[in-house]
Coordinates of C-alpha atoms and ligand atoms in Angstrom, one line a residue:
M12 CA 74.9 52.8 39.5
F13 CA 72.0 50.6 38.4
I14 CA 72.2 47.0 37.5
Q15 CA 69.7 45.4 35.2
P16 CA 69.9 41.6 34.7
I17 CA 68.8 40.6 31.2
S18 CA 67.5 37.4 29.9
I19 CA 67.0 37.0 26.2
S20 CA 63.9 35.0 25.8
P21 CA 62.5 33.9 22.5
T22 CA 59.2 35.8 23.2
R23 CA 61.1 39.1 23.8
V24 CA 62.9 38.8 20.4
A25 CA 59.6 37.9 18.7
S26 CA 57.7 40.9 20.1
G27 CA 60.7 43.1 19.2
N28 CA 60.3 42.0 15.6
I29 CA 56.6 42.7 15.6
L30 CA 57.1 46.2 16.9
M31 CA 59.8 47.1 14.4
S32 CA 57.7 46.6 11.3
T33 CA 58.5 49.6 9.2
P34 CA 61.4 49.1 6.8
F35 CA 63.6 52.2 6.4
E36 CA 63.1 52.3 2.7
A37 CA 59.4 53.2 3.3
L38 CA 60.3 56.5 5.1
G39 CA 61.3 58.5 2.0
L40 CA 64.8 59.3 3.3
A41 CA 67.6 60.3 0.9
A42 CA 69.5 57.4 -0.6
P43 CA 72.9 58.0 1.1
L44 CA 71.2 58.0 4.5
L45 CA 69.5 54.7 3.6
R46 CA 72.9 53.3 2.7
A47 CA 74.4 54.4 6.0
V48 CA 71.5 52.9 7.9
A49 CA 72.0 49.6 6.1
D50 CA 75.7 49.7 6.9
L51 CA 74.8 50.1 10.6
G52 CA 72.7 47.0 10.3
Y53 CA 69.4 48.8 10.9
T54 CA 66.8 47.1 8.7
H55 CA 63.5 48.3 10.3
A56 CA 62.7 51.6 12.1
T57 CA 62.1 51.4 15.8
P58 CA 58.6 52.6 16.9
V59 CA 59.8 56.1 17.8
Q60 CA 61.6 56.3 14.4
A61 CA 58.6 55.0 12.5
Q62 CA 56.5 57.8 13.9
A63 CA 58.9 60.7 14.4
I64 CA 60.8 60.5 11.1
P65 CA 57.8 61.0 8.7
A66 CA 56.3 63.5 11.1
A67 CA 59.5 65.6 11.3
M68 CA 59.9 65.4 7.5
Q69 CA 56.5 66.9 7.0
G70 CA 57.7 70.0 9.0
A71 CA 56.0 71.6 12.1
D72 CA 57.1 71.2 15.7
W73 CA 57.0 67.9 17.5
L74 CA 57.3 66.9 21.2
V75 CA 58.3 63.3 21.2
G76 CA 58.2 60.9 24.2
S77 CA 61.3 58.7 24.0
Q78 CA 63.5 56.6 26.3
T79 CA 67.2 56.0 26.0
G80 CA 67.7 52.9 23.9
S81 CA 64.5 53.5 21.8
G82 CA 66.5 54.7 18.8
K83 CA 65.6 58.3 19.4
T84 CA 69.0 59.6 18.2
A85 CA 68.4 58.4 14.6
A86 CA 64.8 59.5 15.0
F87 CA 65.8 63.1 15.0
L88 CA 69.1 62.9 13.1
L89 CA 67.7 61.2 10.0
P90 CA 65.0 63.8 9.2
A91 CA 67.4 66.7 10.1
L92 CA 70.1 65.3 7.8
H93 CA 67.6 64.6 5.1
R94 CA 66.6 68.3 5.2
I95 CA 70.3 69.4 4.7
I96 CA 70.9 66.9 1.9
E97 CA 67.7 68.0 0.0
Q98 CA 69.0 71.6 0.1
G99 CA 72.5 70.7 -1.0
P100 CA 75.7 72.4 0.1
T101 CA 75.6 76.2 1.0
A102 CA 78.4 78.8 1.1
I103 CA 80.9 78.3 3.9
H104 CA 81.2 81.4 6.1
R105 CA 84.1 82.6 8.2
V106 CA 82.4 81.3 11.3
A107 CA 80.1 78.2 11.6
T108 CA 76.5 78.8 10.5
P109 CA 74.8 75.5 11.1
R110 CA 71.4 74.7 9.5
V111 CA 70.6 72.2 12.2
L112 CA 71.4 72.6 15.9
V113 CA 71.1 69.6 18.3
L114 CA 71.2 70.5 22.1
C115 CA 72.2 67.7 24.6
P116 CA 72.4 68.0 28.3
T117 CA 75.8 66.4 28.8
R118 CA 79.2 66.1 27.2
E119 CA 78.8 62.3 26.9
L120 CA 75.5 62.5 25.1
T121 CA 76.8 65.2 22.8
Q122 CA 79.7 63.0 21.8
Q123 CA 77.4 60.0 21.3
V124 CA 75.0 62.0 19.2
A125 CA 77.8 63.5 17.1
A126 CA 79.3 60.1 16.6
E127 CA 76.0 58.7 15.3
A128 CA 75.6 61.7 13.0
I129 CA 79.1 61.1 11.5
R130 CA 78.1 57.4 10.9
L131 CA 74.9 58.5 9.2
V132 CA 76.6 60.9 6.8
R133 CA 79.4 58.7 5.7
H134 CA 78.0 58.4 2.1
V135 CA 77.1 62.1 1.9
K136 CA 79.7 64.4 0.4
K137 CA 80.3 67.9 1.8
L138 CA 78.1 67.6 4.8
R139 CA 80.0 68.3 8.0
I140 CA 79.1 67.6 11.6
G141 CA 80.4 69.8 14.4
Q142 CA 80.4 69.3 18.1
I143 CA 80.7 71.7 21.0
V144 CA 81.4 70.6 24.5
G145 CA 83.1 72.1 27.5
G146 CA 86.5 71.1 28.6
V147 CA 88.1 71.3 25.1
A148 CA 90.5 74.1 24.1
F149 CA 88.6 76.9 22.3
G150 CA 91.0 77.2 19.3
Q151 CA 90.8 73.6 18.4
Q152 CA 87.0 73.5 18.8
I153 CA 86.5 76.6 16.7
A154 CA 88.7 75.3 13.9
A155 CA 86.8 72.0 13.8
L156 CA 83.5 73.8 13.5
K157 CA 84.2 75.5 10.2
G158 CA 81.6 74.7 7.6
A159 CA 79.6 72.5 10.0
D160 CA 76.0 72.0 8.7
L161 CA 74.8 70.2 11.8
V162 CA 76.2 71.1 15.2
V163 CA 75.6 69.0 18.4
A164 CA 76.3 71.0 21.5
T165 CA 75.8 71.4 25.2
P166 CA 74.0 74.7 25.9
G167 CA 76.6 76.5 28.1
R168 CA 79.6 76.2 25.8
L169 CA 77.5 76.9 22.8
L170 CA 76.4 80.3 24.2
D171 CA 79.9 81.0 25.2
L172 CA 81.1 80.5 21.6
A173 CA 78.1 82.5 20.2
Q174 CA 78.9 85.4 22.5
R175 CA 82.5 85.3 21.3
R176 CA 81.1 85.4 17.7
Q177 CA 82.7 82.1 16.8
I178 CA 79.3 80.5 15.7
R179 CA 76.2 82.2 14.3
L180 CA 72.8 80.7 15.2
D181 CA 70.7 83.0 12.9
M182 CA 70.8 80.5 10.1
V183 CA 69.5 77.6 12.1
Q184 CA 66.4 76.1 10.4
C185 CA 65.8 73.2 12.8
L186 CA 66.5 73.1 16.5
V187 CA 66.5 69.7 18.3
V188 CA 66.4 69.5 22.1
D189 CA 67.4 66.0 23.2
E190 CA 66.6 64.7 26.7
A191 CA 64.7 67.9 27.6
D192 CA 63.8 66.6 31.0
R193 CA 67.5 66.2 31.9
M194 CA 68.1 69.6 30.4
L195 CA 65.8 71.1 33.0
D196 CA 67.2 68.9 35.8
L197 CA 70.6 70.3 35.1
G198 CA 69.4 73.9 35.2
F199 CA 69.6 74.8 31.5
Q200 CA 66.2 76.5 31.4
E201 CA 67.7 80.0 30.9
D202 CA 70.3 78.9 28.4
L203 CA 67.5 77.2 26.4
T204 CA 65.6 80.4 26.3
A205 CA 68.6 82.3 25.1
I206 CA 69.3 79.8 22.4
H207 CA 65.7 79.7 21.4
E208 CA 65.9 83.5 20.9
A209 CA 69.2 83.3 19.0
C210 CA 67.7 81.1 16.4
A211 CA 64.3 82.7 16.2
D212 CA 64.0 82.4 12.4
R213 CA 64.0 78.6 12.4
D214 CA 61.0 76.8 10.9
Q215 CA 61.1 73.7 13.1
T216 CA 61.8 72.6 16.7
L217 CA 61.9 69.0 17.7
M218 CA 61.9 68.2 21.4
F219 CA 62.6 64.7 22.8
S220 CA 61.9 63.9 26.5
A221 CA 61.4 60.7 28.6
T222 CA 58.3 62.3 30.2
F223 CA 55.6 64.8 29.4
A224 CA 55.7 66.3 32.9
P225 CA 54.0 69.7 33.2
R226 CA 57.4 71.5 33.2
I227 CA 58.3 69.9 29.9
V228 CA 54.9 70.8 28.3
Q229 CA 55.5 74.4 29.7
L230 CA 58.9 74.5 28.1
A231 CA 57.6 73.2 24.8
S232 CA 54.8 75.8 24.8
R233 CA 57.4 78.6 25.3
V234 CA 60.0 77.5 22.7
M235 CA 57.8 75.7 20.1
R236 CA 54.9 76.7 17.8
D237 CA 51.8 74.7 18.4
P238 CA 53.7 71.5 19.1
Q239 CA 52.1 68.2 18.3
R240 CA 52.9 65.2 20.4
I241 CA 54.1 61.7 19.6
E242 CA 53.6 59.4 22.5
L243 CA 54.2 55.7 22.0
A244 CA 51.2 53.9 23.4
N245 CA 53.1 51.1 25.0
A246 CA 56.1 53.2 26.3
Q247 CA 55.0 52.6 29.9
D248 CA 54.1 48.9 29.8
R249 CA 56.9 47.7 27.6
H250 CA 59.1 47.0 30.7
A251 CA 56.3 45.2 32.6
D252 CA 58.5 42.0 32.9
I253 CA 61.3 43.8 34.6
E254 CA 61.4 43.8 38.4
Q255 CA 62.9 46.9 39.8
R256 CA 64.5 47.1 43.3
L257 CA 66.1 50.0 45.0
H258 CA 68.9 49.5 47.5
W259 CA 70.4 52.3 49.6
T260 CA 74.1 51.9 50.3
D261 CA 76.3 53.4 53.0
D262 CA 79.2 54.3 50.7
A263 CA 81.0 53.4 47.5
N264 CA 82.5 50.3 49.1
H265 CA 79.1 49.0 50.2
K266 CA 77.8 49.6 46.7
K267 CA 80.6 47.6 45.1
R268 CA 80.1 44.7 47.5
L269 CA 76.4 44.7 46.7
L270 CA 77.3 44.6 43.0
A271 CA 79.7 41.8 43.5
H272 CA 77.0 39.9 45.3
Y273 CA 74.5 40.3 42.5
L274 CA 77.1 39.4 39.8
S275 CA 78.0 36.2 41.6
A276 CA 74.5 34.8 41.4
S277 CA 74.7 31.4 39.7
T278 CA 71.5 32.2 37.7
L279 CA 73.0 35.3 36.2
E280 CA 74.3 34.9 32.6
Q281 CA 74.5 38.4 31.4
A282 CA 74.0 41.9 33.0
V283 CA 73.9 45.5 31.9
I284 CA 75.2 48.0 34.4
F285 CA 74.6 51.7 34.1
A286 CA 76.9 54.3 35.6
S287 CA 76.5 58.1 35.4
T288 CA 79.6 59.1 33.6
Q289 CA 82.1 57.8 31.0
I290 CA 84.9 57.9 33.5
E291 CA 82.9 55.9 36.1
T292 CA 81.9 53.4 33.5
E293 CA 85.4 52.8 32.3
A294 CA 86.8 52.5 35.8
L295 CA 84.0 50.0 36.8
A296 CA 84.6 48.0 33.6
R297 CA 88.3 47.7 34.5
E298 CA 87.6 46.6 38.0
L299 CA 85.1 44.0 36.9
A300 CA 87.5 42.7 34.3
N301 CA 90.3 42.4 37.0
E302 CA 87.8 40.4 39.1
G303 CA 87.6 37.9 36.2
H304 CA 84.3 39.0 34.5
Q305 CA 84.1 39.3 30.8
V306 CA 83.3 42.9 30.3
A307 CA 82.6 45.2 27.4
Ligands
AMP402 P1 69.3 55.5 21.1 O1 68.0 55.3 21.8 O2 69.3 56.5 20.1 O3 70.4 55.8 22.1 O4 69.7 54.2 20.4 C1 69.9 53.0 21.1 C2 70.7 52.0 20.2 O5 69.9 51.4 19.2 C3 71.9 52.6 19.5 O6 73.0 51.7 19.8 C4 71.6 52.5 18.1 O7 72.7 52.3 17.3 C5 70.6 51.4 18.0 N1 69.6 51.6 16.9 C6 68.9 52.7 16.6 N2 68.0 52.5 15.7 C7 68.1 51.2 15.4 C8 67.3 50.4 14.4 N3 66.4 50.9 13.7 N4 67.6 49.1 14.4 C9 68.6 48.6 15.2 N5 69.3 49.3 16.1 C10 69.1 50.6 16.2

């Protein structure tokens, strides 16, 4: 659990506007995608979107440095969906034959990315989004995958379905690896290699990672062709006005008391609290609401 007090100062908002200076219309995306982006209230591309979207639309392999909250999801979904829209619908096979495959390290992230993809294709007819996560009955998941053009998946369950011949990866044109650093932390290295080999005919790989640590660069050089990098110049110093503190706690109770202490500070107006899972987040939100906080 990590608590981040936020203060919305006029300078922060102003600098945000300066950074987000590329209007979406300038990126050459298909009209139904622009309509969906406008529905979502996005007017200007975030820095990672402004760089990664045109780069990915040109083709080639890209290794992109990106933090959570940077708008990275739309940065890879928009060019990937644009590719599918440009090609138009294809024949539906007995098993799913996605043209774009997005790999995520966790179930939660997979669901978030699939939900964003569904929002982005709301004005596109006949473009289906599929999702593959563990912990769901096979039959139900397989039925929902039929005809999916873009599939978002966690690696383990995807390979399981591929081995059962319930999905074919040989028609994947674009492979996206989201949060590659977490993927390695969670031990998905071998699964990534197997998936890389199963969609060897693809023409593009996009890899997103919070860091360009040597192990990420090594992974990129194994599964990508001559990858070019996009690194946002100010990715490191953007958070210079945030003070970070680390507290060791004895147990969960101690952690909660510490949280209560910080939340009771009279100077605190708003706070964002990060937890590691959806279940933990929901439980914590309920507890804080019971304690009288206004919680979302
Ligand atoms: P992500 O880094 O992909 O998790 O995105 C963080 C949040 O920013 C999500 O809630 C998105 O809906 C939102 N978002 C993404 N792109 C934009 C944009 N261009 N303008 C405003 N919000 C955005």
